[in-house]
Amino acid sequence: MTESNESEDFGAEPVPPRAMERMHGWRRLRSMRTAIQLLIAVAIVSLLGSVIPQRSAAPSKVAQFIEEHRFWGEVFDRLGLFQVFTSWWFLALAGFLLFVTGACLIPRTRAALSHARRIKQAPERGRLPDLRFTTEVESELSSDETVTEARRVLGRRRWRSSPVNGANQWIAERGHSRETGSVLFHWSFFLVALAAALTITTKFEGSAVVVEKTSWVEGGRVNFDEYSEGAFARWINPHAGFTVAVEDFDVAYGDDGMPKSYTSRVKILDDGREVLEDEVRVNKPVSYKGVKLYQLGYGWAPVVRVTDGSTVVYDGPLVLGMRGPNGSSAGVIKLPSTASGSVGLELSLFPDFKLVPFRATNPDDPRAREPGALDLISTGDFGERPLVVVTEYRGDLGLDKPQNVYELDKTGLEQVAQKFATFPANANEKLGTSTQLGGGLNVELIDLRRFTVFSVKRDSYGTPVAAAAAAVMMLSLYPALYAYRRRLWFEVVEGGTEGVVLRFGGVAYQRKDIFEEEFLRIETDLTDALRGAGSVAKKATR
Amino acid sequence: MNRTSNAAFVSALVLYFVAAGGYFGFVAWRTRKWKVFATAVLSLGWALHLLSLITRTLAAEHAPWGNMYEFTASLAFVLITAYLFVGQAKFGLTALGGYVAAAAAILMSVGWVIYADPGELQPALRSNWLTFHVFLVMAGASLLLFGAILEVMYLVRRRWEARHPDFADEDTSDGGLVSRLPSADRLDQASYRMIMFAFPIWTLGVIAGAIWGEQAWGRYWGWDPKETMSFIVLMIFAAYLHARATQGWRGRGAAILAIVGGVAILVNFYAVNLWIAGLHSYAGT
């Protein structure tokens, strides 16, 4: 990153390779080769994070990996290889890269700021003929006029020129935006780092499961299904405490039966007043008070009433959060203290049920030998022919252990009955809307609804800083790559048929191949201007 | 509409193979006839390819990069466009025409194997960012790949030049294909310009992806496998750009970095789509 001793740009006196080897300490740290080595190191380390499954992206794959490679799984875990990008060694590497960048940038920024104010002067009298590009143009004008005209021609091409101290020579320069761009581009990494730090420490995010025609309050982690927050989130990005009422949820299907789009129609209420009515879709989040709601997923939530004799023990929508076989989804109701003991109910919904001949996947399945055995499947997810299978379990629900709300822990349970029911609009003679279970329990299906899953986030500072970093990066990258610094020296000498000759030479510190063409164009322009051809043409067009 | 698109696609594919033969004929016999023939066939193929993409867009009602077939077709199109209008017209790298046309034709054959009818976009892809982000990464990737291919040729040619110190630029009558390549200096210059042009496009594409990610998933960066691989590509080409200006890295070292970067791009587009699941997994269809 310090270009002074090794880049092609200052190639007049290249540093011999052996001198490079002798370079130590601070200078070595700031050298371009250190930068290259660090960039390659970051690339290699990141490769680990894309080849080895990562906890953040695929936790189940990580678990499977540890299961399959017991010893190496353990070793990988200890080394943090399942969370490469938050491991101390990745952060240390990134931090070191930033440190080295900063070490290069501070002197470069200082130099860029002072160069911006004036052209660093160096008399080139003796060297002018030695420059790679030199030429002479005869002038019809006087010495002074020649200089004025040359400066005007160069000025039009955005060259800044000034006299060289103590010599009858002029120096002109262009292309400082390369260094300015490069310095800004590299500084933008610090903005990126700041954005990442802000996001990690101040963001909260979670997922919320909301059934149609019900509402959800954005406040506190207990309301979330999954939740995580940064260390300073509670002060910097606190919960906003508004209510999200889901009016309804719609899925539009394509010709192939796959969902084309899904939409939650929501109302947002703040302090009991309705403040916003909008739709949340994939790629179209809704934002209120800095909190953003993203459409994440959806599923079925039948409204169920369970009565134990004459007492209602469950009444409301039941979120079917588990995927069952053959296109069904399932959820559970845990009733630890009915009149007839502890009961677990599993409800499986087949949204568009159909009976098909049973096809055994396992030859040991007893049903494979049963002639005419049937299997229950769902042909779609439309909810046009819904059927609920209620399975009754009795025994120990295991409520003394941590529980998954969507699943029964069946170790202490025994299946005692399996019944079918459907919904009022779809009820027929064979399948009623309610079904009687053992011990006076009755399950009644009231309505079929959907639930929607929102991802809820608040990151009021990290995202804007990241956006600013991206803007700086893109605006500075182009000059950093394409602009190139070049200099011209010129002097007026006596000679030629007209008595006055403009001698000039130039050098480019980068992109020498392009400069060759530019130099020729400048020569043509100067020739036109000084020999009068140009001025004649200009007068004609004026 | 879609049948027109497919017919044009296959015709373009065949014409690219023919053009590749023509360019190799030019390399072998060095007559103007071969060059005119190959350029004409390649241009016709390019026009049909463009027609195929336009009709595909009309049939699918979205930009032609909604699945891997469409993406591959567009990738090959950018490659040929870059060769025709920059490589050949601007840099005069006619000796490379055969390799580029053949590479595009092979890429398209792979695309044809994974062909899928135009269909509805998945909900996740229904966004204006699809056009912007995917176009940028596709254009950036194919141009970076082009640069990497030029660097391969640079290495080959460089070795040859070291063994033939008395060579003359593109004027050796014996010595096989390598002697007919442009000089190492020109290959080096051309690949540098190509990569310098493509690097900001790729960077902007990754940034556009971050903006889209913020809008679709609520985070601008999440180290999803595809994001990680794009980041790696950025790092490698950043190292390349620094290497170009560093003693001891210029030339061979820089070329190897660019080639590794090219491999990373291919891994990102194909291996990550097919074998590594992630949020970008819909790209595998």
PDB file of C-alpha atoms in Angstrom, chain A residues 207-218 223-225 243-249 264-267 293 295 297-301 317 319 406 449-456:
ATOM      1  CA  SER A 207     -39.353 -14.372  14.417  1.00  0.00           C
ATOM      2  CA  ALA A 208     -43.014 -13.953  15.282  1.00  0.00           C
ATOM      3  CA  VAL A 209     -45.779 -16.442  14.547  1.00  0.00           C
ATOM      4  CA  VAL A 210     -49.156 -14.758  14.130  1.00  0.00           C
ATOM      5  CA  VAL A 211     -52.441 -16.476  13.207  1.00  0.00           C
ATOM      6  CA  GLU A 212     -54.865 -14.746  10.819  1.00  0.00           C
ATOM      7  CA  LYS A 213     -57.389 -12.498  12.590  1.00  0.00           C
ATOM      8  CA  THR A 214     -55.236 -12.294  15.697  1.00  0.00           C
ATOM      9  CA  SER A 215     -52.627  -9.792  16.746  1.00  0.00           C
ATOM     10  CA  TRP A 216     -49.114  -9.724  18.134  1.00  0.00           C
ATOM     11  CA  VAL A 217     -47.287  -7.212  20.298  1.00  0.00           C
ATOM     12  CA  GLU A 218     -43.736  -6.122  19.433  1.00  0.00           C
ATOM     13  CA  ASN A 223     -43.375 -12.582  22.357  1.00  0.00           C
ATOM     14  CA  PHE A 224     -40.893 -13.992  19.870  1.00  0.00           C
ATOM     15  CA  ASP A 225     -40.545 -17.533  18.619  1.00  0.00           C
ATOM     16  CA  THR A 243     -49.406  -4.132  17.976  1.00  0.00           C
ATOM     17  CA  VAL A 244     -49.513  -5.950  14.652  1.00  0.00           C
ATOM     18  CA  ALA A 245     -52.972  -7.221  13.724  1.00  0.00           C
ATOM     19  CA  VAL A 246     -52.968  -9.732  10.864  1.00  0.00           C
ATOM     20  CA  GLU A 247     -56.226  -9.163   8.983  1.00  0.00           C
ATOM     21  CA  ASP A 248     -55.689 -12.060   6.638  1.00  0.00           C
ATOM     22  CA  PHE A 249     -53.077 -14.061   4.822  1.00  0.00           C
ATOM     23  CA  SER A 264     -49.986 -10.778   5.016  1.00  0.00           C
ATOM     24  CA  ARG A 265     -52.412  -7.863   5.284  1.00  0.00           C
ATOM     25  CA  VAL A 266     -51.564  -6.115   8.513  1.00  0.00           C
ATOM     26  CA  LYS A 267     -52.775  -3.187  10.573  1.00  0.00           C
ATOM     27  CA  LEU A 293     -41.359  -6.791   9.562  1.00  0.00           C
ATOM     28  CA  GLN A 295     -42.477 -12.005   5.452  1.00  0.00           C
ATOM     29  CA  GLY A 297     -43.028 -18.186   6.077  1.00  0.00           C
ATOM     30  CA  TYR A 298     -46.524 -19.454   6.727  1.00  0.00           C
ATOM     31  CA  GLY A 299     -48.555 -22.517   7.682  1.00  0.00           C
ATOM     32  CA  TRP A 300     -51.904 -23.793   8.935  1.00  0.00           C
ATOM     33  CA  ALA A 301     -53.602 -22.948  12.196  1.00  0.00           C
ATOM     34  CA  PRO A 317     -56.193 -21.432  16.890  1.00  0.00           C
ATOM     35  CA  VAL A 319     -50.385 -23.486  15.178  1.00  0.00           C
ATOM     36  CA  TYR A 406     -45.084 -28.065  18.438  1.00  0.00           C
ATOM     37  CA  ARG A 449     -56.970 -20.405   9.230  1.00  0.00           C
ATOM     38  CA  ARG A 450     -53.375 -19.765   8.274  1.00  0.00           C
ATOM     39  CA  PHE A 451     -50.559 -18.433  10.391  1.00  0.00           C
ATOM     40  CA  THR A 452     -47.841 -16.178   9.066  1.00  0.00           C
ATOM     41  CA  VAL A 453     -44.245 -15.936  10.235  1.00  0.00           C
ATOM     42  CA  PHE A 454     -42.570 -12.550  10.349  1.00  0.00           C
ATOM     43  CA  SER A 455     -38.954 -11.884  10.813  1.00  0.00           C
ATOM     44  CA  VAL A 456     -38.818  -8.791  13.026  1.00  0.00           C
TER      45      VAL A 456
END
